[in-house]
XYZ file of N, CA and C in Angstrom:
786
model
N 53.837 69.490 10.486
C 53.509 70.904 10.353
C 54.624 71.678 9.670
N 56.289 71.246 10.054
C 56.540 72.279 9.451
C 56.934 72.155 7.643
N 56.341 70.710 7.403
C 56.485 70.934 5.845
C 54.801 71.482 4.813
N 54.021 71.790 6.023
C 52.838 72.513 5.512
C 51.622 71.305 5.599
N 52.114 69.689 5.927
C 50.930 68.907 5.282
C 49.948 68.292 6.416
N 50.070 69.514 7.705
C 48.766 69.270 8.891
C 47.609 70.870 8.638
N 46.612 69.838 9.334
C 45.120 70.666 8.832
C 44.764 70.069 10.168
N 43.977 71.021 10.727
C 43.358 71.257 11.989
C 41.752 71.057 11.537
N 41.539 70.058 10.717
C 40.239 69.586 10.554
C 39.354 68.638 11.587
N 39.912 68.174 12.135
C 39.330 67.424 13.286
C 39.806 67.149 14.923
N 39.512 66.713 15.947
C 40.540 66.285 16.539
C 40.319 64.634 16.609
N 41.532 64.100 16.339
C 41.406 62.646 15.955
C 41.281 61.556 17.149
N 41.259 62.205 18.337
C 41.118 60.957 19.683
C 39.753 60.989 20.186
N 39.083 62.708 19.724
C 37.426 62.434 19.752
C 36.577 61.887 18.967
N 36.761 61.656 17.938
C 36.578 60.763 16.479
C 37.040 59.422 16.427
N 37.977 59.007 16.975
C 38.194 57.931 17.523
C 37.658 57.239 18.644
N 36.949 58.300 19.427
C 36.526 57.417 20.922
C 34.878 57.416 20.018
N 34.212 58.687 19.220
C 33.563 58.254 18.503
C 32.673 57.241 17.620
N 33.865 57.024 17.177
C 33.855 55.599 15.785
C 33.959 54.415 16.798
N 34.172 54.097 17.750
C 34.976 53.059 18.561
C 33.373 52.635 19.667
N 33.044 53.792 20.398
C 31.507 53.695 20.676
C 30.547 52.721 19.855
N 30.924 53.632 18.716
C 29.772 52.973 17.531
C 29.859 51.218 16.969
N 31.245 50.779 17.353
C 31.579 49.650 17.314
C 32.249 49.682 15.831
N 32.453 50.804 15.438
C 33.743 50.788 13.624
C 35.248 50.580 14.348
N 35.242 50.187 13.383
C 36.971 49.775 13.183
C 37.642 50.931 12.490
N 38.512 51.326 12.698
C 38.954 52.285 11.987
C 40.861 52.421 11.292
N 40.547 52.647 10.308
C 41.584 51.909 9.565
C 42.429 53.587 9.093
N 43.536 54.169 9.688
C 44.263 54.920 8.990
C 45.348 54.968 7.837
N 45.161 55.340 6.699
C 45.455 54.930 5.657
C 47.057 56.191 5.733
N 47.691 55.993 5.053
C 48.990 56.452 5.232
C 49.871 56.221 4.113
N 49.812 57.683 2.912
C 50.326 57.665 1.595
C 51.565 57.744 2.199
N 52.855 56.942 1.467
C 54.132 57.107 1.537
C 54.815 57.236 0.572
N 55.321 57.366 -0.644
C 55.753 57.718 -1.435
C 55.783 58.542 -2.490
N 54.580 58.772 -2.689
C 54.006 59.936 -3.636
C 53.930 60.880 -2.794
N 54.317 61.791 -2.350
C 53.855 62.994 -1.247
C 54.811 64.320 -2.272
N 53.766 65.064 -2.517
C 54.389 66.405 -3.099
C 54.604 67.337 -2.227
N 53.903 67.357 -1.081
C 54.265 68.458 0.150
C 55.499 68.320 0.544
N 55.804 66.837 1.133
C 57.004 66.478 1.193
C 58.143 66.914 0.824
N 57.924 66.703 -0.740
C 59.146 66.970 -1.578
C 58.968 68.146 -1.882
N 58.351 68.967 -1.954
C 58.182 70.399 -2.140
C 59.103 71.005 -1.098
N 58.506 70.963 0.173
C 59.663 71.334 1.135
C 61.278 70.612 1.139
N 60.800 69.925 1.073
C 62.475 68.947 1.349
C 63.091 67.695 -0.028
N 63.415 69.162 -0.974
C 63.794 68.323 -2.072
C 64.655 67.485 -1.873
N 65.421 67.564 -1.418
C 67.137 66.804 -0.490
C 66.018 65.493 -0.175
N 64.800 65.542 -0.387
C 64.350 63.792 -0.118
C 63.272 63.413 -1.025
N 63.588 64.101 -2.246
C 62.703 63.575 -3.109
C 63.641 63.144 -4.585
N 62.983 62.279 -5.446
C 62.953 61.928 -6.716
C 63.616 63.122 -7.421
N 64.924 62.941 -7.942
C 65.501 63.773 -8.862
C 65.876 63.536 -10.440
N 65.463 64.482 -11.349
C 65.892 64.339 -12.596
C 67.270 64.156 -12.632
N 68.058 63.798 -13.658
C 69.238 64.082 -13.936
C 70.253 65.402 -14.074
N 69.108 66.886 -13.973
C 69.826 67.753 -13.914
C 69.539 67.999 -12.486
N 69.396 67.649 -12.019
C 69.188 68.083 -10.460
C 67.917 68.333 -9.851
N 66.460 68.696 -10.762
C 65.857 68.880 -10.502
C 64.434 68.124 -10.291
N 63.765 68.418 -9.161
C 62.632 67.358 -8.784
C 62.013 66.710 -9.762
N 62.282 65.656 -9.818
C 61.134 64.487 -10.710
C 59.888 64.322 -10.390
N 58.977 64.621 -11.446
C 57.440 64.260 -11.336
C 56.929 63.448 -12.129
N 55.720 62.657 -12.032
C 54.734 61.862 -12.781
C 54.331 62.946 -14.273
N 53.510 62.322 -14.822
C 53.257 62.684 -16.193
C 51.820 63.654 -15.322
N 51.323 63.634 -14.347
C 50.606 64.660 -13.421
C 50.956 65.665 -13.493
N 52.278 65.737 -12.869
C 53.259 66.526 -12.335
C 53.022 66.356 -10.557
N 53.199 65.155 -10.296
C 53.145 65.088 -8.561
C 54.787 64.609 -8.200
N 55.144 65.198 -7.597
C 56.729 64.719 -6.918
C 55.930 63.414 -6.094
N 57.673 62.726 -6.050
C 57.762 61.719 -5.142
C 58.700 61.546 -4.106
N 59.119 60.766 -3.115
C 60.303 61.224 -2.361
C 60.691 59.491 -2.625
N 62.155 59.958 -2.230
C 62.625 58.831 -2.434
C 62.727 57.447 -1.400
N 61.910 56.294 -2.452
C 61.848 55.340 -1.658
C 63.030 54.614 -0.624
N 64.260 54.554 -1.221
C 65.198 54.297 -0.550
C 66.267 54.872 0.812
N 65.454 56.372 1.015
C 65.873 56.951 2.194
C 65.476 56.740 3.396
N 66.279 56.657 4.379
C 65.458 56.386 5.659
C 64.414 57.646 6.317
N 65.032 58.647 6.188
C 64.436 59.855 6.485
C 63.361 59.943 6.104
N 62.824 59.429 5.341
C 61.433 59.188 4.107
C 60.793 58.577 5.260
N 61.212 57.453 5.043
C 60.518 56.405 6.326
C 60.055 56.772 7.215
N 61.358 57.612 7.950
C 60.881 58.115 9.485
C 59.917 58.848 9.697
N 59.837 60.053 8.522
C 58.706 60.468 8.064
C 57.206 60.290 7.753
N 57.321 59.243 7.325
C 56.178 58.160 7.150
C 55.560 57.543 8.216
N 56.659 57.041 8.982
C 56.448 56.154 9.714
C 55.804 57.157 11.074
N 56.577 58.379 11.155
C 55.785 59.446 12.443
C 54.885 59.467 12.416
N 53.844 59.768 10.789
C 52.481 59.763 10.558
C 51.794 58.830 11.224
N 52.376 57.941 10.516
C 51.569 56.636 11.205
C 51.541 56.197 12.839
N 52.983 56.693 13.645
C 52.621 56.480 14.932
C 51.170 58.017 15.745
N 51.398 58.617 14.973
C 50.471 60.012 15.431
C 49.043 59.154 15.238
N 48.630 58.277 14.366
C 47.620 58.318 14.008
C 47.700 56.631 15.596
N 48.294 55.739 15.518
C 47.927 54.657 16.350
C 47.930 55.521 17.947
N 48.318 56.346 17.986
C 48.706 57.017 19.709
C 47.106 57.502 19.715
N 46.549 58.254 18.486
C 45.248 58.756 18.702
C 43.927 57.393 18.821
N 44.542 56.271 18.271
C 43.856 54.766 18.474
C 43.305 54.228 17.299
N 43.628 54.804 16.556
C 43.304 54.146 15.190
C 43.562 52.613 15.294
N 43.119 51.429 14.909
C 42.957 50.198 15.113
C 43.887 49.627 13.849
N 44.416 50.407 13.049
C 44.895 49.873 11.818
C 45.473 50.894 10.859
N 46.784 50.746 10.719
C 47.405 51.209 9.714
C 47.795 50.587 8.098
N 46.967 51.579 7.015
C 47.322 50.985 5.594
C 48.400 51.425 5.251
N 49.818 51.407 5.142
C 50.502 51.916 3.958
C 50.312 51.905 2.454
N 49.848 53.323 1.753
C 49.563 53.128 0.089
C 50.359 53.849 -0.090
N 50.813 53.571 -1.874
C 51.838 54.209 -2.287
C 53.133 53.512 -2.029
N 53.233 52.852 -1.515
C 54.175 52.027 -0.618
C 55.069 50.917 -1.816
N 55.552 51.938 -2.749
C 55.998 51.526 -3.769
C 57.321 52.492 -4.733
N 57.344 52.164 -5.915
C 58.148 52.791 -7.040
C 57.197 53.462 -7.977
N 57.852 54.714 -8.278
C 56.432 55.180 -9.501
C 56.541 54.602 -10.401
N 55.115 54.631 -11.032
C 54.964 53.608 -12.454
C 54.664 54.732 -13.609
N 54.095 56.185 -13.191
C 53.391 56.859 -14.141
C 54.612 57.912 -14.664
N 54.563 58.123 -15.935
C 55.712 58.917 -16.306
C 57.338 58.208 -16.643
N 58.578 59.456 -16.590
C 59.780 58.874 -17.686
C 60.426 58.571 -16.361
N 60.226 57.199 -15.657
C 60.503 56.785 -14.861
C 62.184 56.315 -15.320
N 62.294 56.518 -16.232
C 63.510 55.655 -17.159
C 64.999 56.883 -16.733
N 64.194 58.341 -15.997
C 65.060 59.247 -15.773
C 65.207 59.896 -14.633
N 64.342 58.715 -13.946
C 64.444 59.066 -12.513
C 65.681 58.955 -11.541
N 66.461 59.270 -10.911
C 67.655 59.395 -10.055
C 66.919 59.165 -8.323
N 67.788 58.010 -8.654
C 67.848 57.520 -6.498
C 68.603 57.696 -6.286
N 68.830 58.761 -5.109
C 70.108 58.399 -3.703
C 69.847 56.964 -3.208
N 70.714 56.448 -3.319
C 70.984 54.616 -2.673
C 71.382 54.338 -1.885
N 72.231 54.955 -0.752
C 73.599 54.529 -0.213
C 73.593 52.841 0.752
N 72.686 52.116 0.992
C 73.083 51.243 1.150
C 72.764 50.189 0.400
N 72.236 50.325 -1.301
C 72.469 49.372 -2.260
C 71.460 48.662 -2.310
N 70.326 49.291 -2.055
C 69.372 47.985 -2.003
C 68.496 48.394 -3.602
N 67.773 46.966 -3.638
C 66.893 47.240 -4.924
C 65.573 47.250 -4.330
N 64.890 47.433 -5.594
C 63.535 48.177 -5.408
C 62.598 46.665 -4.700
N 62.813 45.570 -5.113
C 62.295 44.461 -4.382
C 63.249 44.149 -3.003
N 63.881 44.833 -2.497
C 64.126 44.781 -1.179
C 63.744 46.122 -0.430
N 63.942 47.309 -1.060
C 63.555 48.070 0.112
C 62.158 48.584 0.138
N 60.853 47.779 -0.028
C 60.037 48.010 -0.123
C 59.465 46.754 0.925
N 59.976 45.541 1.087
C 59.792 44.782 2.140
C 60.802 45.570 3.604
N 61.866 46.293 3.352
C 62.654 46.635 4.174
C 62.128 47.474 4.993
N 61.354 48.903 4.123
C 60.454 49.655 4.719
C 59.525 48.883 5.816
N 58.764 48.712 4.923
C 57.201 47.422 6.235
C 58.066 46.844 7.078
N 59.182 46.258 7.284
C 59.869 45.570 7.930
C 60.162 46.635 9.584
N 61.094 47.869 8.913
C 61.319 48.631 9.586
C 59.941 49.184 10.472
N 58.429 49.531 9.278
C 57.588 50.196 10.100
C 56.950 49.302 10.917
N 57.086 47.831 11.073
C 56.426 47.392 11.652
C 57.046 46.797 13.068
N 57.806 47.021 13.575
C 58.963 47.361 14.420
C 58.572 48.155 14.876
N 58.174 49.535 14.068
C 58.021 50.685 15.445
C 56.482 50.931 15.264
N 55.660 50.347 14.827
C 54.326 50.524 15.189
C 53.671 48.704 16.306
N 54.503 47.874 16.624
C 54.301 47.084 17.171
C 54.084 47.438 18.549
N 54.782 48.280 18.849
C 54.429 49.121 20.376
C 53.067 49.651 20.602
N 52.178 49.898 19.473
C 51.100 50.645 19.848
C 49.956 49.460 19.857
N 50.296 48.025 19.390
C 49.228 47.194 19.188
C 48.271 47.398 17.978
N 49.036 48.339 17.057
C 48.218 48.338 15.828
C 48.217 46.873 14.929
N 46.851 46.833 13.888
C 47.649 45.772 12.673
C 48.111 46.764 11.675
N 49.089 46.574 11.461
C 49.622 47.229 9.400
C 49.554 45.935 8.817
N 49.039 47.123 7.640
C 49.067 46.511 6.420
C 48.983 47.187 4.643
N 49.096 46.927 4.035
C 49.147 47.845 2.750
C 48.540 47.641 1.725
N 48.617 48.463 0.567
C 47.540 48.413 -0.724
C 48.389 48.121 -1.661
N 47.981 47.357 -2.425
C 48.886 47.098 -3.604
C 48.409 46.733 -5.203
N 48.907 46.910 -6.274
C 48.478 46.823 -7.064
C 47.889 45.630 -7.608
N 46.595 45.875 -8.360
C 46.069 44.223 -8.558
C 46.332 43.140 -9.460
N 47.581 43.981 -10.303
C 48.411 43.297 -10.792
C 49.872 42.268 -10.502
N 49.763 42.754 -9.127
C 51.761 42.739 -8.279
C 51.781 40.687 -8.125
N 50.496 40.238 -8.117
C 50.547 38.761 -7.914
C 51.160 38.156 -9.018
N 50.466 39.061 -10.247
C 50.768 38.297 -11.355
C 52.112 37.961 -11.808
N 52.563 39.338 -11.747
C 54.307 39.541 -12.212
C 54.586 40.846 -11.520
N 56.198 40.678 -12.157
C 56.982 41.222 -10.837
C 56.748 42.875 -12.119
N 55.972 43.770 -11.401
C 55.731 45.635 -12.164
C 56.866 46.248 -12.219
N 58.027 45.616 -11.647
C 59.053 46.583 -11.416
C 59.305 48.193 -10.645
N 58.012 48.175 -9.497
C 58.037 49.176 -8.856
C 58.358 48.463 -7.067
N 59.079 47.629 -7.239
C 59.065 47.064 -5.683
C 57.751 46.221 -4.988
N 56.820 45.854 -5.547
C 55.858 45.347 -4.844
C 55.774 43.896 -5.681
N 56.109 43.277 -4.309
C 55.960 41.980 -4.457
C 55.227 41.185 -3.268
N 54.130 40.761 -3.269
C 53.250 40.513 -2.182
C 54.184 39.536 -1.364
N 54.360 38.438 -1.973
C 54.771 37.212 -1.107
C 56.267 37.549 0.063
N 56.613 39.230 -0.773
C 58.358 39.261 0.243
C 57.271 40.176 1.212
N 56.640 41.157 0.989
C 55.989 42.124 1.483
C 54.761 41.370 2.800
N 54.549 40.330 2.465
C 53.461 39.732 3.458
C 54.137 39.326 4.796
N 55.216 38.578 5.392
C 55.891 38.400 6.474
C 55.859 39.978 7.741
N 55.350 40.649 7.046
C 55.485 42.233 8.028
C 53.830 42.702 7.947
N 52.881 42.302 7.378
C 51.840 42.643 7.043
C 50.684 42.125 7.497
N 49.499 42.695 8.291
C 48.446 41.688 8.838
C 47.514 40.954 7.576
N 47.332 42.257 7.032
C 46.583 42.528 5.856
C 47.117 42.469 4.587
N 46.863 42.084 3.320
C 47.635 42.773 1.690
C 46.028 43.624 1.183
N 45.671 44.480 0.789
C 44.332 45.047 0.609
C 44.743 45.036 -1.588
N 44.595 44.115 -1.736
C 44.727 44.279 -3.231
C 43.589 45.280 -4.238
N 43.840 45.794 -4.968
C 43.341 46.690 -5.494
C 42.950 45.947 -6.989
N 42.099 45.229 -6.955
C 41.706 44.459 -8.496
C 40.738 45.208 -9.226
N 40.708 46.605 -9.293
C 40.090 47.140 -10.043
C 39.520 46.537 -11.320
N 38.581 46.175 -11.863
C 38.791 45.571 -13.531
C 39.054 46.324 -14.362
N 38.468 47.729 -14.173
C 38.491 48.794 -14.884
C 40.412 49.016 -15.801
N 41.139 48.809 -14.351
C 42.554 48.910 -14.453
C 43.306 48.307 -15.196
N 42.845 46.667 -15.369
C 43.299 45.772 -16.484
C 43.289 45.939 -17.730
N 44.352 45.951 -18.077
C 44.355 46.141 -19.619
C 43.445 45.008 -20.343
N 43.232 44.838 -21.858
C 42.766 44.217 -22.549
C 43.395 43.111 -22.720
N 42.976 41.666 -22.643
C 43.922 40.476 -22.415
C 44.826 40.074 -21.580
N 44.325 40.755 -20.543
C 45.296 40.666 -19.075
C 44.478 39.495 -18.539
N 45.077 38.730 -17.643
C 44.784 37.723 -16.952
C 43.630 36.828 -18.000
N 44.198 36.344 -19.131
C 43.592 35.390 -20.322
C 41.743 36.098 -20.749
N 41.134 37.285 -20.077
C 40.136 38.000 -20.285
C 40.548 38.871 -21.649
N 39.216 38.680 -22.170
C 39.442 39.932 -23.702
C 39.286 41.288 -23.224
N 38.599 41.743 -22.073
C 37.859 42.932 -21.598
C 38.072 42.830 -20.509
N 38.610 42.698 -19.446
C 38.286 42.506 -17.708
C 37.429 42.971 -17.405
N 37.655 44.613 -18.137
C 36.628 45.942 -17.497
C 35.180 45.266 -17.873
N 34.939 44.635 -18.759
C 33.004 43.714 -19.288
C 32.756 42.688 -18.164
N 33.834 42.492 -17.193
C 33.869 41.084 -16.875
C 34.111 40.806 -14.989
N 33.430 41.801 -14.848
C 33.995 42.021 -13.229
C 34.245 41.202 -12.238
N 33.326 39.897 -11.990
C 33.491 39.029 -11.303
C 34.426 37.861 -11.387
N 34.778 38.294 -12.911
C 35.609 37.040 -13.445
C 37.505 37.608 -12.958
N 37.296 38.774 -13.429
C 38.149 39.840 -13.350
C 38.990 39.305 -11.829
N 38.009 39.785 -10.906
C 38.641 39.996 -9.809
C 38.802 38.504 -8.913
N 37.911 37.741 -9.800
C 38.162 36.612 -9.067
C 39.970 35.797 -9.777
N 40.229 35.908 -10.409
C 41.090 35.700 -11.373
C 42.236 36.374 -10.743
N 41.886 37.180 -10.501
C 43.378 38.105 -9.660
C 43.366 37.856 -8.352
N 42.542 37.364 -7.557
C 42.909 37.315 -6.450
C 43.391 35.383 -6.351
N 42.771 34.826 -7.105
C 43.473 33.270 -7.204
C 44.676 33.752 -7.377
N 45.785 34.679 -8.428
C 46.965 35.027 -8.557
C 48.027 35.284 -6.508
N 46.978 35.890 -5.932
C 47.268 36.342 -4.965
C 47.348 34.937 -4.093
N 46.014 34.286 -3.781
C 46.186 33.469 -3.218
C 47.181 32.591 -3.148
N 47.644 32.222 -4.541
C 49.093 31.527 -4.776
C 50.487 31.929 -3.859
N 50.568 33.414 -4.346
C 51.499 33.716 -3.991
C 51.492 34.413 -2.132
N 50.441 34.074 -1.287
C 50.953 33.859 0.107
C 50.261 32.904 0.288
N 50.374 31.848 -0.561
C 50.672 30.652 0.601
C 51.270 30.357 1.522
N 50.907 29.863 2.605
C 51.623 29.615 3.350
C 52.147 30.648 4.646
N 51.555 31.883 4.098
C 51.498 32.990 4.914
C 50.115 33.400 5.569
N 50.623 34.457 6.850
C 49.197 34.329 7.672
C 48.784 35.258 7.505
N 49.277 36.086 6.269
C 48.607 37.421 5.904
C 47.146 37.523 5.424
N 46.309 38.172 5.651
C 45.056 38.209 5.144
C 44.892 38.982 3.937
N 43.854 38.314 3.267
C 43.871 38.873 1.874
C 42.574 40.017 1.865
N 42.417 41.052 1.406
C 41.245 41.763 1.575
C 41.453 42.702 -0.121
N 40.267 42.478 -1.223
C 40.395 43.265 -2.377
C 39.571 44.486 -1.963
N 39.913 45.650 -2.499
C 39.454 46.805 -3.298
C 38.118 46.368 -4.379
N 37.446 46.845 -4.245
C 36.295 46.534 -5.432
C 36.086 47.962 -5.662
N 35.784 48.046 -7.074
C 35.531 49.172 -8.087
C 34.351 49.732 -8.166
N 33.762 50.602 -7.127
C 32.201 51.363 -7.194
C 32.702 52.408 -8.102
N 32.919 52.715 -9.114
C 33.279 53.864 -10.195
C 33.003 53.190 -11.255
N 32.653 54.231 -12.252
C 32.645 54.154 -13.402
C 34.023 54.451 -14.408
N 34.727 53.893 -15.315
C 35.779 54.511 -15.832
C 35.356 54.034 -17.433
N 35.857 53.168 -17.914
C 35.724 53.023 -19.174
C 34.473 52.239 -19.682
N 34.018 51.619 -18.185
C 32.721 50.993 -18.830
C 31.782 51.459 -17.802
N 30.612 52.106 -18.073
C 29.695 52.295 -16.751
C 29.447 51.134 -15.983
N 29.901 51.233 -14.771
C 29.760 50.513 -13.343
C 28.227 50.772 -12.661
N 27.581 49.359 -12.221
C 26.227 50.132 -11.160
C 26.229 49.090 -10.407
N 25.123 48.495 -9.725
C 25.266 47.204 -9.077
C 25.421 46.425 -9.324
N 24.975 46.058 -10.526
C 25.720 44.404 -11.057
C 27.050 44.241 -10.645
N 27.748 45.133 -11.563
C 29.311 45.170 -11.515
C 29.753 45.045 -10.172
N 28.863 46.200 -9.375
C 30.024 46.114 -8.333
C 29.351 44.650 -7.169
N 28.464 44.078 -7.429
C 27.707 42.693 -6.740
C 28.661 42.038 -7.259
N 29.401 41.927 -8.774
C 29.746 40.458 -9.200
C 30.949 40.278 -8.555
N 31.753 41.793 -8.272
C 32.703 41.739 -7.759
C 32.976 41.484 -6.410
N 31.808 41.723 -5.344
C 31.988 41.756 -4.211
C 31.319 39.734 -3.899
N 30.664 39.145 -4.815
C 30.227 37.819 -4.863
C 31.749 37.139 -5.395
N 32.646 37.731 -6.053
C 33.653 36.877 -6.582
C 34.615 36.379 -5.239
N 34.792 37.825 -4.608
C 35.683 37.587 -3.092
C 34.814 36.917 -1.918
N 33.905 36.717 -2.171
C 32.992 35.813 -1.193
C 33.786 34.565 -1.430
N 33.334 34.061 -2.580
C 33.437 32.808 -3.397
C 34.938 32.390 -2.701
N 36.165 33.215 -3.528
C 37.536 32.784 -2.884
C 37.834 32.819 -1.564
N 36.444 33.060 -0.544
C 37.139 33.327 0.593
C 37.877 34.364 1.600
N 37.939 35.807 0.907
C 38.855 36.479 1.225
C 37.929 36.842 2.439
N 38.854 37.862 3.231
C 38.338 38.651 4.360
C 37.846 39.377 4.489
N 37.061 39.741 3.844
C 35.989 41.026 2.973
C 35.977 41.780 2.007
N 36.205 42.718 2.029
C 36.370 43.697 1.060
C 36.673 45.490 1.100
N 36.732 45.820 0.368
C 37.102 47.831 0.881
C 35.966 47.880 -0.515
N 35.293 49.197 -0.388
C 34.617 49.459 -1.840
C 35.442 50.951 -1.735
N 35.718 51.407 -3.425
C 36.424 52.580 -3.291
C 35.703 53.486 -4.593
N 35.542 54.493 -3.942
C 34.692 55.690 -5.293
C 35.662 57.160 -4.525
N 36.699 57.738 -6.161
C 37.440 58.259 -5.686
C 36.579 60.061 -5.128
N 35.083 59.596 -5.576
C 34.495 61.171 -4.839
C 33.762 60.360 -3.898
N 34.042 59.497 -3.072
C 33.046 59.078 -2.026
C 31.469 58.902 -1.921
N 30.973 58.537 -3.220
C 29.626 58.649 -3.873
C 29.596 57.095 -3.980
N 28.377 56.564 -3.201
C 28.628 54.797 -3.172
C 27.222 54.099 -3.805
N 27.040 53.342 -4.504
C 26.182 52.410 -4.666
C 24.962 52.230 -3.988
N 23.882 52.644 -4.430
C 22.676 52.458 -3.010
C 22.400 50.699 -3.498
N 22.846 49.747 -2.365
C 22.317 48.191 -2.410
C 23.570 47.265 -2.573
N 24.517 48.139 -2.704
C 26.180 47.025 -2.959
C 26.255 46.407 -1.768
N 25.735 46.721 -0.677
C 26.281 46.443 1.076
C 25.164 45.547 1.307
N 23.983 45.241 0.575
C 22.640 44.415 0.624
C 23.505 43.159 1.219
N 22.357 42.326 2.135
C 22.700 40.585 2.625
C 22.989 40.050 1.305
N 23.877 39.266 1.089
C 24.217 38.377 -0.347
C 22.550 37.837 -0.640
């Protein structure tokens, strides 16, 4: 409340005893790094230019800085507010380095030296420590590229999975560039797309007991999306096995028949 970013829209333990009746699972999702409220109030913990002043995306959204603990604690309060009310599951998104914009002029406070592929396992490490008390699972979203190669924003599944119930990969096809993962088009190619990226994934937690769960693309972006697309995609993660799926439409407008019996 007092950096402005609570709303008295619901109360969350009646919505919870709610959803819980009904037999849903309920999964609280929990942006951590991109937060402009945040850094709006408390620049002293956000992303700084070189003249001193708050760094933003090519948006213009501040970020706070990944490497502070205060960030964390911050983060991490959210997330115990939301398991005390009984939420069954915490996502950390965002749970990274920015990629969008002159990232090349961005300024971190550091003080205990870590790099961006350590304090991004360090974080989950830390939050999962203090959300172990409530009997939640965490787990996080990550880009559907992070299997392939290392993005240089801190996300690396295989360090990041040891703290994680879940990895919720985000294989958008739409997102893939042209000739990404040996595809001419990903975005023409949805099932191939996402099946292709999540074999990337599978590789890299072997051997780990993290569960794999993709993002599938109910939107339209560069190529119109309808059921095919989003069937081939949700038949590709059948196929590999994964642990289901999330469908995501960023106005909450869904597919009538994507959820059909295979």
């Amino acid at each position: 409340s007092k950096v402005g970013a609570v709303r008295r829209f619901y109360d969350p333990r009646k919505v919870v005893a709610q959803a819980h009746a009904k037999h849903v699972y309920l999964i609280g999702r929990v942006v951590v790094f991109q937060d402009p409220k945040l850094a709006a109030s408390r620049p002293d913990l956000a992303i700084h230019r070189p003249d001193g002043s708050v760094w933003t995306t090519t948006a213009g959204l501040a970020w706070v800085n990944p490497y502070d603990r205060r960030v964390w604690d911050y983060a991490i309060g959210v997330a115990e507010a939301a398991a005390r009310a009984g939420f069954d599951e915490i996502m950390f998104d965002y749970v990274r380095f920015p990629s969008d914009g002159d990232v090349g002029r961005a300024v971190f406070r550091n003080p205990a030296g870590l790099g961006k592929r350590e304090a991004v396992p360090a974080f989950l490490k830390y939050a999962r420590h203090r959300l172990d008390r409530y009997g939640v699972r965490v787990s996080a979203a990550v880009f559907g590229l992070s299997a392939a190669r290392d993005l240089g924003i801190g996300q690396l599944p295989r360090r990041m999975a040891p703290y994680l119930d879940t990895i919720y990969a985000m294989t958008y096809p739409s997102l893939f560039g042209l000739g990404e993962l040996g595809l001419q088009d990903p975005s023409r190619t949805p099932g191939a797309t996402v099946a292709r990226a999540l074999r990337k994934f599978e590789i890299a937690l072997r051997g780990q007991q993290t569960l794999l769960v993709p993002w599938v693309q109910d939107f339209s972006f560069s190529v119109p999306y309808g059921i095919d697309e989003v069937r081939a995609q949700i038949d590709a993660a059948r196929v590999l096995g994964t642990k289901g799926f999330l469908l995501w439409n960023p106005e909450c407008v869904y597919t009538d028949g994507a959820l059909a019996p295979a």
